Amino acid sequence: MTIDMSVWQGRTDPEDGERGLRFHQKVQSADEANQPGCMLIGFACDEGVSRNKGRVGAYSAPNEIRKMLASLPWHHHALPLFDSGDVCCDDHDLSKAQKRLADNISEAMRQKHFPLILGGGHEVAWGSFQGLANHYLQKSPSDIPKIGIINFDAHFDLRTPSGNALNGSSGTPFSQIAEFCHNRQWAFHYACLGVSRASNTQALFDKAEDLNVLVVEDTDFTTATLAIVEDQLSTFISEMDALYLTIDIDVFPAATAPGVSAPAAHGVDYVLVEHLIRHIGKAKDKHSLPKLKIADIAELNPRYDIDNHTSRLAARLVWTISRSLADHLVTENQGVKQ
């Protein structure tokens, strides 16, 4: 992949020294990575959204997130930050782009980086999961990992691939993951938080029930019910060896996140999602290392954004996730496998 670091520009405050640094002053090209860090990987792709009959425009999301992230304060984020550039889907071959993304993720994990993927439509999830699964298969083919998928999303994205989307779309990734797990006799562990009953058919709710998905609807995801949702999520997390966090920006209300393929009429307040992201980041495995191994941001569509509101929200999510990763440094220092 070509790495263009020119996008990393922003405000500087030299009078404040080290305590005034911002992301654009700390991010390095992946070519310079010589220690474990947070590896940003862009997934520039509209193909999945197009196949799902949505509003295209997510292709430009990775760079818009970078632009909004550039001037955010560093605040001594413990992990070095690297940018490996974008995997681009320019030829309509979605499966090939997802495989390239998966290969980049598994290679980053082999080098003990935390992959943080900037989408792209939610078809990014099938690439992200393949990368994580490949990492475990390469590390120990005989061990079956218990991977918990936590998706903040207004949609299940459990559609069965068919027709124009026979090889996948932004609406099919978790169905593809479920089939992958079934074929390898892995358990499928999926939590979908913020689901809109007004945006998913009964058939999709039935499929979620058949797959034993942890479902929290947007109407049940409020300040008053946050403790209940957190307890449900804690139980889910406690049973997992590793976690994959994926955030579809359309989980937030349209007034907060207008720049998406399918704006949410109801949605979930940002502060509730951020609270649970921090909770997820605190979960530890048997080696006292974070269970969270990979994360991605999906469905930002800058074409429909207003004054960069949605791009700024996506950047804030990246900022929050990256701040929760300090303990990953222990992996390299102690030689403990992830």
Short mmCIF file of C-alpha atoms in Angstrom, two decimals:
data_model
loop_
_atom_site.label_atom_id
_atom_site.label_comp_id
_atom_site.label_asym_id
_atom_site.label_seq_id
_atom_site.Cartn_x
_atom_site.Cartn_y
_atom_site.Cartn_z
CA MET A 1 0.00 0.00 0.00
CA THR A 2 1.13 3.56 -0.68
CA ILE A 3 1.45 5.57 2.50
CA ASP A 4 0.64 9.27 2.11
CA MET A 5 1.67 11.11 5.26
CA SER A 6 0.86 14.55 3.80
CA VAL A 7 -2.69 14.35 5.20
CA TRP A 8 -1.28 14.57 8.74
CA GLN A 9 -1.26 18.34 9.19
CA GLY A 10 -2.62 20.50 11.97
CA ARG A 11 -2.15 23.07 14.67
CA THR A 12 1.14 23.26 16.57
CA ASP A 13 1.83 24.79 19.99
CA PRO A 14 5.64 24.86 20.30
CA GLU A 15 5.44 27.10 23.37
CA ASP A 16 3.97 24.15 25.30
CA GLY A 17 6.74 21.69 24.44
CA GLU A 18 6.02 17.97 24.79
CA ARG A 19 2.78 18.66 26.62
CA GLY A 20 1.39 20.54 23.66
CA LEU A 21 1.81 17.80 21.06
CA ARG A 22 -1.00 16.63 18.79
CA PHE A 23 -1.61 13.48 16.79
CA HIS A 24 -0.10 14.77 13.55
CA GLN A 25 3.17 15.37 15.41
CA LYS A 26 3.33 11.83 16.77
CA VAL A 27 2.02 9.60 13.97
CA GLN A 28 4.70 7.78 11.96
CA SER A 29 4.68 5.88 8.71
CA ALA A 30 4.32 2.12 9.12
CA ASP A 31 7.62 1.85 7.26
CA GLU A 32 9.26 3.32 10.36
CA ALA A 33 7.59 0.99 12.86
CA ASN A 34 10.24 -0.62 15.06
CA GLN A 35 8.16 -1.34 18.15
CA PRO A 36 4.57 -2.43 18.93
CA GLY A 37 1.98 0.29 18.43
CA CYS A 38 -1.48 1.18 17.22
CA MET A 39 -1.54 0.55 13.48
CA LEU A 40 -4.04 2.60 11.48
CA ILE A 41 -5.21 0.85 8.31
CA GLY A 42 -7.58 2.60 5.94
CA PHE A 43 -10.22 0.68 3.98
CA ALA A 44 -11.31 2.93 1.13
CA CYS A 45 -14.37 1.16 -0.21
CA ASP A 46 -17.87 1.92 -1.45
CA GLU A 47 -18.53 -1.41 -3.13
CA GLY A 48 -20.32 -3.04 -0.20
CA VAL A 49 -22.62 -0.07 0.35
CA SER A 50 -23.41 0.07 -3.37
CA ARG A 51 -24.34 -3.62 -3.43
CA ASN A 52 -26.53 -3.04 -0.37
CA LYS A 53 -28.37 -0.24 -2.21
CA GLY A 54 -27.09 2.43 0.17
CA ARG A 55 -25.73 5.94 -0.35
CA VAL A 56 -22.15 5.70 -1.56
CA GLY A 57 -19.41 8.03 -0.34
CA ALA A 58 -17.63 5.98 2.33
CA TYR A 59 -14.57 5.54 0.09
CA SER A 60 -13.16 8.88 1.25
CA ALA A 61 -13.76 8.18 4.95
CA PRO A 62 -10.23 7.07 5.97
CA ASN A 63 -8.58 10.35 5.00
CA GLU A 64 -11.38 12.45 6.49
CA ILE A 65 -10.90 10.66 9.81
CA ARG A 66 -7.16 11.27 9.60
CA LYS A 67 -7.73 14.98 8.95
CA MET A 68 -9.99 15.35 11.97
CA LEU A 69 -7.70 13.22 14.15
CA ALA A 70 -4.58 15.17 13.19
CA SER A 71 -5.06 18.13 15.54
CA LEU A 72 -6.46 16.23 18.52
CA PRO A 73 -4.17 16.45 21.57
CA TRP A 74 -1.84 13.53 22.20
CA HIS A 75 -2.13 13.47 26.01
CA HIS A 76 0.70 10.97 26.30
CA HIS A 77 -1.06 8.11 24.53
CA ALA A 78 1.12 5.22 25.63
CA LEU A 79 1.24 3.36 22.31
CA PRO A 80 3.20 4.66 19.33
CA LEU A 81 0.89 5.48 16.42
CA PHE A 82 1.61 4.25 12.89
CA ASP A 83 -0.21 4.74 9.59
CA SER A 84 0.01 1.98 6.99
CA GLY A 85 -2.06 3.74 4.32
CA ASP A 86 -5.22 2.48 2.61
CA VAL A 87 -6.45 -0.74 1.12
CA CYS A 88 -8.51 0.52 -1.84
CA CYS A 89 -11.32 -1.21 -3.69
CA ASP A 90 -11.10 0.42 -7.12
CA ASP A 91 -12.09 -2.49 -9.35
CA HIS A 92 -15.39 -3.67 -7.76
CA ASP A 93 -13.61 -6.82 -6.52
CA LEU A 94 -14.75 -6.60 -2.91
CA SER A 95 -13.55 -10.06 -1.91
CA LYS A 96 -10.02 -9.28 -3.09
CA ALA A 97 -9.98 -5.99 -1.17
CA GLN A 98 -11.23 -7.72 1.99
CA LYS A 99 -8.53 -10.37 1.66
CA ARG A 100 -5.85 -7.70 1.25
CA LEU A 101 -7.18 -5.99 4.36
CA ALA A 102 -7.16 -9.29 6.25
CA ASP A 103 -3.56 -9.97 5.21
CA ASN A 104 -2.48 -6.52 6.39
CA ILE A 105 -4.24 -7.03 9.72
CA SER A 106 -2.74 -10.45 10.41
CA GLU A 107 0.72 -9.14 9.50
CA ALA A 108 0.26 -6.16 11.83
CA MET A 109 -0.80 -8.51 14.64
CA ARG A 110 2.20 -10.77 13.96
CA GLN A 111 4.34 -7.70 14.62
CA LYS A 112 2.37 -7.16 17.87
CA HIS A 113 0.52 -4.04 16.68
CA PHE A 114 -3.09 -3.24 17.54
CA PRO A 115 -4.93 -2.84 14.20
CA LEU A 116 -7.41 0.04 14.11
CA ILE A 117 -9.18 0.08 10.75
CA LEU A 118 -10.77 3.17 9.27
CA GLY A 119 -13.64 2.26 6.90
CA GLY A 120 -15.26 2.20 4.41
CA GLY A 121 -18.67 0.62 4.51
CA HIS A 122 -19.43 -2.09 7.04
CA GLU A 123 -18.15 -4.68 4.60
CA VAL A 124 -14.89 -3.80 6.39
CA ALA A 125 -16.02 -6.16 9.18
CA TRP A 126 -15.61 -9.29 7.07
CA GLY A 127 -12.04 -8.25 6.26
CA SER A 128 -11.32 -7.33 9.87
CA PHE A 129 -12.58 -10.63 11.24
CA GLN A 130 -10.68 -12.65 8.63
CA GLY A 131 -7.50 -10.86 9.65
CA LEU A 132 -8.07 -11.62 13.33
CA ALA A 133 -9.02 -15.25 12.60
CA ASN A 134 -5.95 -15.70 10.39
CA HIS A 135 -3.78 -14.43 13.23
CA TYR A 136 -5.05 -17.14 15.56
CA LEU A 137 -4.90 -19.83 12.87
CA GLN A 138 -1.28 -18.95 12.10
CA LYS A 139 -0.35 -18.81 15.77
CA SER A 140 -1.97 -22.08 16.83
CA PRO A 141 -4.09 -23.89 14.20
CA SER A 142 -5.37 -26.48 16.67
CA ASP A 143 -6.66 -24.01 19.26
CA ILE A 144 -10.16 -22.65 18.79
CA PRO A 145 -10.36 -19.06 20.06
CA LYS A 146 -13.49 -17.66 21.65
CA ILE A 147 -13.76 -14.37 19.78
CA GLY A 148 -16.48 -11.99 20.88
CA ILE A 149 -17.72 -9.50 18.28
CA ILE A 150 -19.14 -6.30 19.77
CA ASN A 151 -20.95 -4.19 17.20
CA PHE A 152 -22.48 -0.80 17.94
CA ASP A 153 -24.91 -0.54 15.05
CA ALA A 154 -28.48 0.32 14.08
CA HIS A 155 -28.43 -2.74 11.80
CA PHE A 156 -27.63 -6.42 12.34
CA ASP A 157 -25.83 -6.70 8.97
CA LEU A 158 -26.83 -10.37 8.99
CA ARG A 159 -28.29 -10.50 5.49
CA THR A 160 -27.65 -13.69 3.56
CA PRO A 161 -25.40 -13.04 0.55
CA SER A 162 -27.49 -13.33 -2.60
CA GLY A 163 -28.09 -11.75 -6.00
CA ASN A 164 -25.86 -8.76 -6.62
CA ALA A 165 -24.43 -9.27 -3.13
CA LEU A 166 -23.69 -12.98 -3.57
CA ASN A 167 -20.05 -12.29 -2.70
CA GLY A 168 -20.94 -9.95 0.14
CA SER A 169 -22.03 -6.38 0.83
CA SER A 170 -22.16 -3.93 3.72
CA GLY A 171 -25.28 -5.78 4.90
CA THR A 172 -23.78 -9.28 5.03
CA PRO A 173 -20.50 -9.27 7.02
CA PHE A 174 -21.74 -10.92 10.19
CA SER A 175 -23.63 -13.54 8.21
CA GLN A 176 -20.35 -14.30 6.42
CA ILE A 177 -18.53 -14.47 9.76
CA ALA A 178 -21.19 -16.82 11.15
CA GLU A 179 -20.75 -19.12 8.14
CA PHE A 180 -16.96 -18.99 8.55
CA CYS A 181 -17.31 -20.03 12.19
CA HIS A 182 -19.80 -22.79 11.34
CA ASN A 183 -17.50 -24.26 8.67
CA ARG A 184 -14.60 -24.40 11.12
CA GLN A 185 -16.66 -25.51 14.11
CA TRP A 186 -15.95 -22.27 15.92
CA ALA A 187 -18.68 -20.78 18.10
CA PHE A 188 -20.17 -17.54 16.79
CA HIS A 189 -20.29 -14.91 19.53
CA TYR A 190 -21.99 -11.68 18.45
CA ALA A 191 -23.34 -8.74 20.43
CA CYS A 192 -25.21 -6.04 18.49
CA LEU A 193 -25.94 -2.93 20.53
CA GLY A 194 -28.19 -0.09 19.37
CA VAL A 195 -30.25 -2.08 16.88
CA SER A 196 -33.24 -0.28 15.43
CA ARG A 197 -36.37 -2.40 15.10
CA ALA A 198 -37.58 0.17 12.58
CA SER A 199 -34.56 -0.54 10.36
CA ASN A 200 -34.39 -4.35 10.48
CA THR A 201 -36.98 -6.84 9.23
CA GLN A 202 -38.49 -9.51 11.42
CA ALA A 203 -36.51 -12.05 9.39
CA LEU A 204 -33.28 -10.44 10.59
CA PHE A 205 -34.46 -10.45 14.21
CA ASP A 206 -35.35 -14.13 13.77
CA LYS A 207 -31.90 -14.87 12.39
CA ALA A 208 -30.26 -13.02 15.28
CA GLU A 209 -32.28 -15.15 17.71
CA ASP A 210 -31.30 -18.35 15.90
CA LEU A 211 -27.63 -17.33 16.15
CA ASN A 212 -28.00 -16.46 19.85
CA VAL A 213 -26.96 -12.85 19.28
CA LEU A 214 -26.90 -10.52 22.29
CA VAL A 215 -29.32 -7.81 21.14
CA VAL A 216 -29.88 -4.40 22.70
CA GLU A 217 -32.34 -2.21 20.82
CA ASP A 218 -31.87 1.54 20.56
CA THR A 219 -35.01 2.13 22.63
CA ASP A 220 -33.49 0.04 25.44
CA PHE A 221 -30.10 1.76 25.29
CA THR A 222 -30.54 4.90 27.38
CA THR A 223 -28.99 6.62 30.36
CA ALA A 224 -31.58 4.98 32.61
CA THR A 225 -30.73 1.48 31.33
CA LEU A 226 -26.96 1.88 30.91
CA ALA A 227 -26.14 -0.17 34.01
CA ILE A 228 -28.28 -3.04 32.70
CA VAL A 229 -26.65 -2.91 29.27
CA GLU A 230 -23.21 -2.80 30.87
CA ASP A 231 -24.01 -5.88 32.97
CA GLN A 232 -25.17 -7.77 29.87
CA LEU A 233 -22.02 -6.79 28.03
CA SER A 234 -19.83 -7.73 31.00
CA THR A 235 -21.31 -11.23 31.03
CA PHE A 236 -20.69 -11.53 27.28
CA ILE A 237 -17.08 -10.30 27.63
CA SER A 238 -16.30 -12.59 30.56
CA GLU A 239 -16.86 -15.66 28.39
CA MET A 240 -14.47 -14.53 25.61
CA ASP A 241 -10.74 -14.95 25.03
CA ALA A 242 -10.53 -12.00 22.63
CA LEU A 243 -12.72 -9.12 21.51
CA TYR A 244 -13.29 -7.47 18.15
CA LEU A 245 -14.93 -4.04 18.42
CA THR A 246 -16.70 -2.61 15.38
CA ILE A 247 -18.58 0.69 15.39
CA ASP A 248 -21.02 1.62 12.66
CA ILE A 249 -21.41 5.38 12.80
CA ASP A 250 -25.11 5.06 11.94
CA VAL A 251 -25.74 3.85 15.49
CA PHE A 252 -25.79 7.54 16.48
CA PRO A 253 -28.77 9.86 15.86
CA ALA A 254 -28.86 11.59 12.48
CA ALA A 255 -28.57 14.97 14.22
CA THR A 256 -25.24 13.82 15.69
CA ALA A 257 -24.02 11.79 12.71
CA PRO A 258 -25.59 12.99 9.45
CA GLY A 259 -22.70 11.76 7.32
CA VAL A 260 -23.63 8.09 7.00
CA SER A 261 -25.20 5.83 4.39
CA ALA A 262 -28.37 5.25 6.43
CA PRO A 263 -29.06 8.00 9.01
CA ALA A 264 -30.75 6.88 12.25
CA ALA A 265 -34.01 8.51 13.25
CA HIS A 266 -33.59 7.36 16.87
CA GLY A 267 -30.01 6.31 17.52
CA VAL A 268 -27.93 6.04 20.69
CA ASP A 269 -26.27 8.92 22.54
CA TYR A 270 -22.52 9.16 21.98
CA VAL A 271 -21.73 9.41 25.68
CA LEU A 272 -23.28 5.97 26.31
CA VAL A 273 -21.24 4.33 23.56
CA GLU A 274 -18.05 5.99 24.73
CA HIS A 275 -18.66 4.78 28.28
CA LEU A 276 -18.95 1.18 27.06
CA ILE A 277 -15.88 1.50 24.84
CA ARG A 278 -13.86 2.36 27.94
CA HIS A 279 -15.47 -0.58 29.72
CA ILE A 280 -14.49 -2.91 26.87
CA GLY A 281 -10.94 -1.57 26.94
CA LYS A 282 -10.57 -2.54 30.60
CA ALA A 283 -11.38 -6.24 30.04
CA LYS A 284 -8.33 -8.45 30.64
CA ASP A 285 -7.49 -11.97 29.51
CA LYS A 286 -5.78 -14.71 31.53
CA HIS A 287 -2.41 -13.00 30.98
CA SER A 288 -3.77 -9.73 32.39
CA LEU A 289 -3.64 -8.21 28.90
CA PRO A 290 -6.52 -6.42 27.20
CA LYS A 291 -9.01 -8.75 25.55
CA LEU A 292 -9.62 -6.11 22.90
CA LYS A 293 -7.40 -7.13 19.97
CA ILE A 294 -8.76 -5.18 17.00
CA ALA A 295 -11.26 -2.39 16.23
CA ASP A 296 -12.74 -0.68 13.21
CA ILE A 297 -14.90 2.32 12.37
CA ALA A 298 -17.46 1.86 9.59
CA GLU A 299 -20.00 3.73 7.47
CA LEU A 300 -18.70 7.28 7.74
CA ASN A 301 -19.87 8.97 4.54
CA PRO A 302 -18.23 12.42 4.21
CA ARG A 303 -20.30 13.18 1.11
CA TYR A 304 -23.36 13.74 3.32
CA ASP A 305 -21.61 15.23 6.33
CA ILE A 306 -22.39 18.69 7.71
CA ASP A 307 -19.47 20.86 8.82
CA ASN A 308 -17.42 17.68 9.49
CA HIS A 309 -19.67 16.74 12.43
CA THR A 310 -19.59 13.02 11.65
CA SER A 311 -15.91 12.94 10.71
CA ARG A 312 -15.06 14.62 14.02
CA LEU A 313 -17.18 12.06 15.87
CA ALA A 314 -15.35 9.22 14.10
CA ALA A 315 -12.00 10.79 15.00
CA ARG A 316 -13.10 11.08 18.62
CA LEU A 317 -13.88 7.34 18.59
CA VAL A 318 -10.39 6.58 17.28
CA TRP A 319 -8.93 8.88 19.94
CA THR A 320 -10.91 7.13 22.69
CA ILE A 321 -10.02 3.62 21.53
CA SER A 322 -6.33 4.44 21.13
CA ARG A 323 -6.17 5.88 24.66
CA SER A 324 -7.41 2.58 26.08
CA LEU A 325 -4.54 0.54 24.64
CA ALA A 326 -1.66 1.38 26.99
CA ASP A 327 -1.46 -2.12 28.43
CA HIS A 328 -0.65 -3.60 25.03
CA LEU A 329 2.89 -2.36 25.58
CA VAL A 330 3.24 -5.09 28.18
CA THR A 331 2.90 -7.70 25.44
CA GLU A 332 6.23 -6.77 23.90
CA ASN A 333 8.02 -5.98 27.15
CA GLN A 334 7.08 -9.24 28.85
CA GLY A 335 7.06 -11.44 25.77
CA VAL A 336 3.50 -12.57 26.40
CA LYS A 337 1.56 -13.72 23.35
CA GLN A 338 -1.65 -11.92 22.53
#
